[in-house]
Short mmCIF file of C-alpha atoms in Angstrom, two decimals:
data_model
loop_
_atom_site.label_atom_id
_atom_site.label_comp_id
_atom_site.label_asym_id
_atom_site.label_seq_id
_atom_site.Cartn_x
_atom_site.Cartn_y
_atom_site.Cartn_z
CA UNK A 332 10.83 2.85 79.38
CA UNK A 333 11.60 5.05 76.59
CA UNK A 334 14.10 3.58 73.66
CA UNK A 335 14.60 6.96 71.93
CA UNK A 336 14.62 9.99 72.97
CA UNK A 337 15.52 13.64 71.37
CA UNK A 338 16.14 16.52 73.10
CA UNK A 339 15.56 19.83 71.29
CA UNK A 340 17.42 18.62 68.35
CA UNK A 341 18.02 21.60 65.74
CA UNK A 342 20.36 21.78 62.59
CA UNK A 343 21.09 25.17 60.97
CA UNK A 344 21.70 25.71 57.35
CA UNK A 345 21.80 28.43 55.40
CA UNK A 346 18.11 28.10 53.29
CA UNK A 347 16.67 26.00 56.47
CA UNK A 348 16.24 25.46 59.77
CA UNK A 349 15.29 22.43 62.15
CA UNK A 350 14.37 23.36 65.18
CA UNK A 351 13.71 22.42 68.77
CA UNK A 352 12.73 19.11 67.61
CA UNK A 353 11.20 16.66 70.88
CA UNK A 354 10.13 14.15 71.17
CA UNK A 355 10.07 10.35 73.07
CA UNK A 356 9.14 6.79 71.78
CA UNK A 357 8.49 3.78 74.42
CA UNK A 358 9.94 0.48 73.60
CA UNK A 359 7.39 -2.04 72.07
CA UNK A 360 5.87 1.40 69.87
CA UNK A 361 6.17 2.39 66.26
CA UNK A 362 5.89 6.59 65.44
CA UNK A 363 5.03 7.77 61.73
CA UNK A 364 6.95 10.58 61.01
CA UNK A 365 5.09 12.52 58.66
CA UNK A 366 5.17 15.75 56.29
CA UNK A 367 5.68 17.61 53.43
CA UNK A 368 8.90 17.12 51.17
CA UNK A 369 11.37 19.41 52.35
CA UNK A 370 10.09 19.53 55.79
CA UNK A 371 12.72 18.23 57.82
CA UNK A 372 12.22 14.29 58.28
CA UNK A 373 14.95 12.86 56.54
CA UNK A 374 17.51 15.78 58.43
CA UNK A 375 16.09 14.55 61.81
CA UNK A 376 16.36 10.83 60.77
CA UNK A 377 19.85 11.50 59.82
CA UNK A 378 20.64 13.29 62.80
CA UNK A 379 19.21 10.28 65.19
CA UNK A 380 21.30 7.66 62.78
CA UNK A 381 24.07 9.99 63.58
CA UNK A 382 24.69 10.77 59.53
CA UNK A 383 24.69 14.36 60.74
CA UNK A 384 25.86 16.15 63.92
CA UNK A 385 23.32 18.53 65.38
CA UNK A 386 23.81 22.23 65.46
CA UNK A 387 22.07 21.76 68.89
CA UNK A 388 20.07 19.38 71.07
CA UNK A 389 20.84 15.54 72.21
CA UNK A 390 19.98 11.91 70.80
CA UNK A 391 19.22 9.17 73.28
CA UNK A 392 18.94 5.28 71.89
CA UNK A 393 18.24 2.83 75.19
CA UNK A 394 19.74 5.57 76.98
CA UNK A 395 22.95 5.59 75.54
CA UNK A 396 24.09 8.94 73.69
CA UNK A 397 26.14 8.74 70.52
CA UNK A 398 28.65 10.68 71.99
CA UNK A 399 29.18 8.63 75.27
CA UNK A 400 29.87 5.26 73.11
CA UNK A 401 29.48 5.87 69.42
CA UNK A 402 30.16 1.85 68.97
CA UNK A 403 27.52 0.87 71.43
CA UNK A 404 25.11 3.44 69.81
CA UNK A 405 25.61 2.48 66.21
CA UNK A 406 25.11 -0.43 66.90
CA UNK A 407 21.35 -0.45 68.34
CA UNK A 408 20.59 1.13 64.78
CA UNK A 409 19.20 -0.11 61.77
CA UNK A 410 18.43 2.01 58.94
CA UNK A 411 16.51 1.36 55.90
CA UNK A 412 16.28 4.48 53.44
CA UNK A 413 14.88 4.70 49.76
CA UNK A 414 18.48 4.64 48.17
CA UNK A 415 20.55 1.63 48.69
CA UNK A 416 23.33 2.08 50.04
CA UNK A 417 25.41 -1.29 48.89
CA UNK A 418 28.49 -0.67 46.25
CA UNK A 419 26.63 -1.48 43.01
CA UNK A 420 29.35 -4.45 42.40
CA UNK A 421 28.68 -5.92 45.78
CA UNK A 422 26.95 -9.42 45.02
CA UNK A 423 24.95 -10.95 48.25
CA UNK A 424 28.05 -12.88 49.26
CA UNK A 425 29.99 -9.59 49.74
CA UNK A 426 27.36 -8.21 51.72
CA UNK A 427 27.17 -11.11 53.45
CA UNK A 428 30.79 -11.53 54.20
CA UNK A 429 31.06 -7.44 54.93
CA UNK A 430 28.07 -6.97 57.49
CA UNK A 431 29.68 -10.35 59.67
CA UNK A 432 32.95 -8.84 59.47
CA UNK A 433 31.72 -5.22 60.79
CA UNK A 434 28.26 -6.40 63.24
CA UNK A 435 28.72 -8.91 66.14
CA UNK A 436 25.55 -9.58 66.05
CA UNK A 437 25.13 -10.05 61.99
CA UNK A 438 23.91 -13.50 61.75
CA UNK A 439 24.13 -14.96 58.61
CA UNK A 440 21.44 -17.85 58.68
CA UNK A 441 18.96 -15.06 59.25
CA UNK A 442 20.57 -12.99 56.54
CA UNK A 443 20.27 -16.29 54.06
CA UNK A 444 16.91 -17.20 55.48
CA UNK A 445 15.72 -13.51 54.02
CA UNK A 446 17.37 -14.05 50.77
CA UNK A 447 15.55 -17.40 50.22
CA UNK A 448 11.99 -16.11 51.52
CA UNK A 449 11.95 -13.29 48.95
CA UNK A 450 14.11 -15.13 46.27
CA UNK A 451 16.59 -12.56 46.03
CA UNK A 452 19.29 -13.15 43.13
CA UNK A 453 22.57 -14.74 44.23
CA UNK A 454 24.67 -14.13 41.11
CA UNK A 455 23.60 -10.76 40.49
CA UNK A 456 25.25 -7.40 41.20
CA UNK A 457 23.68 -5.00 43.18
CA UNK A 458 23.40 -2.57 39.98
CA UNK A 459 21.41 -4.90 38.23
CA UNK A 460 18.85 -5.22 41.06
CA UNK A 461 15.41 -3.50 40.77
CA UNK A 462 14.36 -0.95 43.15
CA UNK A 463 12.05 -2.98 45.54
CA UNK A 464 14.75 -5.94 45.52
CA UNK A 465 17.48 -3.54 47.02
CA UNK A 466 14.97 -2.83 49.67
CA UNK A 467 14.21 -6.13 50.18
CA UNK A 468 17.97 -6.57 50.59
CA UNK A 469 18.19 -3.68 52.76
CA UNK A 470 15.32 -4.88 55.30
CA UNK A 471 17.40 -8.53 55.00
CA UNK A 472 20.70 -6.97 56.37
CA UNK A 473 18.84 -4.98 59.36
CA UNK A 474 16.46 -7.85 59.86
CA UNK A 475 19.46 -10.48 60.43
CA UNK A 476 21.03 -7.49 63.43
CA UNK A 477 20.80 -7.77 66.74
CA UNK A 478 18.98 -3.97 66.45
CA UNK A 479 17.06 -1.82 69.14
CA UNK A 480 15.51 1.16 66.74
CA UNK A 481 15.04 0.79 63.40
CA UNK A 482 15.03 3.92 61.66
CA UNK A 483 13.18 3.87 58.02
CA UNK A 484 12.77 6.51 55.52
CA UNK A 485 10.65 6.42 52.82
CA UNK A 486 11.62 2.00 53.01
CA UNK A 487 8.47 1.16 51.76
CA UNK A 488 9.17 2.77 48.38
CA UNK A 489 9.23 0.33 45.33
CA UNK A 490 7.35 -2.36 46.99
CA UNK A 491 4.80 -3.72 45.79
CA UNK A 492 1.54 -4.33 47.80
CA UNK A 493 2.51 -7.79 48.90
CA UNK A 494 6.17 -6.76 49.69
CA UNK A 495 4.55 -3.77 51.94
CA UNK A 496 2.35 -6.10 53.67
CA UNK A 497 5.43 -8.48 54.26
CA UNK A 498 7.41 -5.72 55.58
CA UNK A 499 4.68 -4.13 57.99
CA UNK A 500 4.01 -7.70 59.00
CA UNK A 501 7.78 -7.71 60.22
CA UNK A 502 7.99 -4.51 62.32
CA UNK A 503 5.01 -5.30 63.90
CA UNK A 504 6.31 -8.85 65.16
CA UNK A 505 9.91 -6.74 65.64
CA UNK A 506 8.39 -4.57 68.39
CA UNK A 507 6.08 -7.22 69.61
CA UNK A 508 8.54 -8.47 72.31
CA UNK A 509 8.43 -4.64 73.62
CA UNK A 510 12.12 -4.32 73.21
CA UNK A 511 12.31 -2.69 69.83
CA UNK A 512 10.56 -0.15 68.18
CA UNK A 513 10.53 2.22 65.12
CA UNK A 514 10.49 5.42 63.54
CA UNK A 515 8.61 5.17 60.42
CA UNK A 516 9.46 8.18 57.89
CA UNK A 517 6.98 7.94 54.71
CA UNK A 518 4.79 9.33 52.25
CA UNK A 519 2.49 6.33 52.28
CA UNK A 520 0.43 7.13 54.59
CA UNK A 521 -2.07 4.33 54.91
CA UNK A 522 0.99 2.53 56.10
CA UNK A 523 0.99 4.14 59.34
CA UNK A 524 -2.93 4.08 59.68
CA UNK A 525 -1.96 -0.26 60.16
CA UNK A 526 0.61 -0.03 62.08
CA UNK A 527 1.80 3.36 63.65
CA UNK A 528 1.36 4.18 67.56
CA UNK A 529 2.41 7.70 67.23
CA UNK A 530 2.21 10.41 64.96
CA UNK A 531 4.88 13.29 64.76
CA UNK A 532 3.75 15.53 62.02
CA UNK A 533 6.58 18.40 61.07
CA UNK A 534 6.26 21.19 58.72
CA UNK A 535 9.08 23.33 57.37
CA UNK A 536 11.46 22.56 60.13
CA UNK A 537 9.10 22.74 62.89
CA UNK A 538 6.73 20.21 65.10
CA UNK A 539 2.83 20.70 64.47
CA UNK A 540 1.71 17.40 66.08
CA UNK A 541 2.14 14.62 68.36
CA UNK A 542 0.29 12.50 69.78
CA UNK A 543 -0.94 8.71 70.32
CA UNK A 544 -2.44 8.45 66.39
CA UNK A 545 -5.81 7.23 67.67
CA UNK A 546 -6.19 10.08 69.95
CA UNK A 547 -4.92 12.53 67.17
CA UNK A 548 -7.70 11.13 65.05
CA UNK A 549 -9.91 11.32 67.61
CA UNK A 550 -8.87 14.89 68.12
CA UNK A 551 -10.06 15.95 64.67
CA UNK A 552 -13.27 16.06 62.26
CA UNK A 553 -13.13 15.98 58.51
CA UNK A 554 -16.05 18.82 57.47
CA UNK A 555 -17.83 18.65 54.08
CA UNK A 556 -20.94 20.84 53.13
CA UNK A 557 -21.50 24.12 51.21
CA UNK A 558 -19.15 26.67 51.13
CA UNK A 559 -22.30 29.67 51.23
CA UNK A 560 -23.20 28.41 54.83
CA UNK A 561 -19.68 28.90 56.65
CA UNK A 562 -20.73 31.17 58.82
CA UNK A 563 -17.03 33.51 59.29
CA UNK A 564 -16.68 31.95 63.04
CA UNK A 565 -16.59 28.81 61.82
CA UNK A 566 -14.68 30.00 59.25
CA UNK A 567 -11.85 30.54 61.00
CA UNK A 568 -11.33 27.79 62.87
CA UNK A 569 -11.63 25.40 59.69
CA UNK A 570 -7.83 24.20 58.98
CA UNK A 571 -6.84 24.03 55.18
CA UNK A 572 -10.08 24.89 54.10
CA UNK A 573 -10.76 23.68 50.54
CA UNK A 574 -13.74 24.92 48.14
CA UNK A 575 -14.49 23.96 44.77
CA UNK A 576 -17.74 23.83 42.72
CA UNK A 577 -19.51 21.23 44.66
CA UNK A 578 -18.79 22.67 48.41
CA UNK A 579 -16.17 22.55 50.77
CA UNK A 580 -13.60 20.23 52.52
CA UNK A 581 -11.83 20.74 55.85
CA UNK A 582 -10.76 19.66 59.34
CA UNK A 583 -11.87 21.37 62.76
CA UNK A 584 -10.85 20.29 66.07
CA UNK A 585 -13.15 18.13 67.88
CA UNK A 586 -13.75 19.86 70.60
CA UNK A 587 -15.27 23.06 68.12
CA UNK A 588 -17.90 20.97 66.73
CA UNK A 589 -20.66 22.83 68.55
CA UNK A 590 -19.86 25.19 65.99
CA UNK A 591 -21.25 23.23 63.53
CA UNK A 592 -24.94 22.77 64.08
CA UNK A 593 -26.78 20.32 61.39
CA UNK A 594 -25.77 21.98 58.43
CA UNK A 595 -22.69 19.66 57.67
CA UNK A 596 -21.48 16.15 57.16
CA UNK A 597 -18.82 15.05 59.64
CA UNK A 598 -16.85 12.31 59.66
CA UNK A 599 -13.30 10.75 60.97
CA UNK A 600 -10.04 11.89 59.59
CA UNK A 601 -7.45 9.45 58.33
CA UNK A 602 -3.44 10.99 58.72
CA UNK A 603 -3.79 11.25 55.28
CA UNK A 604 -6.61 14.02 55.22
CA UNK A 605 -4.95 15.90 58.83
CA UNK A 606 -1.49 16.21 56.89
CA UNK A 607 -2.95 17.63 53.95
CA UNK A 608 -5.18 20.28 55.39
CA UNK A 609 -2.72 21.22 57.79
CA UNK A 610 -0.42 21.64 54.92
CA UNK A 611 -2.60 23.63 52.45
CA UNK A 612 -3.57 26.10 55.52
CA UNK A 613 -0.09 26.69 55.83
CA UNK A 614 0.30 27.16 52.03
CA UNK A 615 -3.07 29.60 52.58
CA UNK A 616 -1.90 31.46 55.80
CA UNK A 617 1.68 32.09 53.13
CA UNK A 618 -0.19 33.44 50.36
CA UNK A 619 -2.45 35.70 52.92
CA UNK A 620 0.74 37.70 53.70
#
């Protein structure tokens, strides 16, 4: 059964558009929602959160819209972004004491359990807290909910790598019952090559690809090999095709490596290397006109 769900979602501003943005996520399933800066991910996270009202299209969280019970909705949500967003004089105990007063299902020996774990300062203010322990603090208050989606963007920033491998560790038992899942918005990408089930790449505004990430990577080749033997077919169908000095790099759909005879070196794709091509040809395809 699908926990999320959006429906040609679009927002219209006046230097940008989102648009027609749709897609589904299963419960028990993480997506990576990937792209450039300036693309559109944290708009569409903050449309599905509800921080902004579409200029068209529908949200769907366990098949519950937030306009048919924003309570109900808000509540199946918890959001992690790379800004905390605790008043800088809050101390724990006012978080604490704030998230039991507004969430029924806040419990507080989960909360305190969290704060132990990652030794998390009792007596400071929030302003005195360094980047990665907000975040910590942040994953603590969503980890202690009663949630259905968690909705993260850019969370992982300023963690270290044993704080990242805590937190990955923790979505991964989070969806493990097949109740919960997540939507995964970051620029560390090797994140999502551990843990991510789908991949929805976007580029200024609009949807490029999605798919099951194994099946995306398997959907792709990573090309490397002289740029004087490109024959202009091949040529062509290369996407974000990079030459320097030593040869080329670049990624062709799988199902055109006929084209390629013996006079290349193929090999797999990680997100990392699809993203980036597919961003550079659209940088090249922009400069062409």
């Amino acid at each position: 059964m699908e926990l999320l769900e959006v429906k040609n979602l679009s927002k219209n501003y006046k230097s940008f558009d989102l648009k027609d943005i749709s897609f589904t996520l299963p419960k028990g399933y993480i997506m990576g929602y990937v792209g450039a800066n300036g693309s559109g991910k944290t708009t569409t996270l903050n449309l599905i959160t509800g921080i902004l009202k579409c200029t068209e299209g529908q949200v769907y969280i366990d098949g519950i819209s937030r306009e048919e019970d924003i309570a109900a909705y808000r509540e199946k949500i918890g959001y992690v972004g790379d800004e905390s967003y605790f008043p800088d004089n809050f101390k724990i105990s006012h978080i604490r004491k704030t998230w039991k007063a507004f969430y029924p299902t806040f419990s507080e020996e989960k909360f305190d359990g969290f704060i132990r774990n990652w030794n998390l300062p009792l007596n400071k203010q929030i302003k005195d807290f360094s980047r990665g322990m907000k975040v910590m603090l942040m994953f603590a208050s969503v980890f202690a909910r009663e949630t259905k989606l968690l909705v993260l963007d850019e969370a992982t920033n300023g963690l270290d790598p044993m704080m990242r491998t805590e937190i990955l560790r923790l979505l991964q038992e989070y969806v493990m019952d097949g109740e919960h899942s997540v939507i995964f918005s970051t620029h560390i990408l090797s994140d999502l090559e551990q843990i991510a089930d789908y991949i929805y790449f976007i580029h200024q505004g609009r949807t490029v690809l999605y798919d099951v990430k194994d099946e995306l990577i398997d959907s792709f080749l990573l090309v490397k090999g002289e740029s004087a033997k490109i024959p202009t077919a091949l040529r062509q169908e290369l996407i974000g095709l990079e030459e320097h000095a030593y040869g080329f790099e670049a990624v062709l759909p799988s199902d055109k490596a006929e084209m390629l005879g013996n006079a290349f070196l193929c090999e797999k794709p990680t997100i990392d290397q699809i993203v980036i091509h597919y961003i550079m040809s659209a940088g090249n395809q922009a400069r062409a006109k």
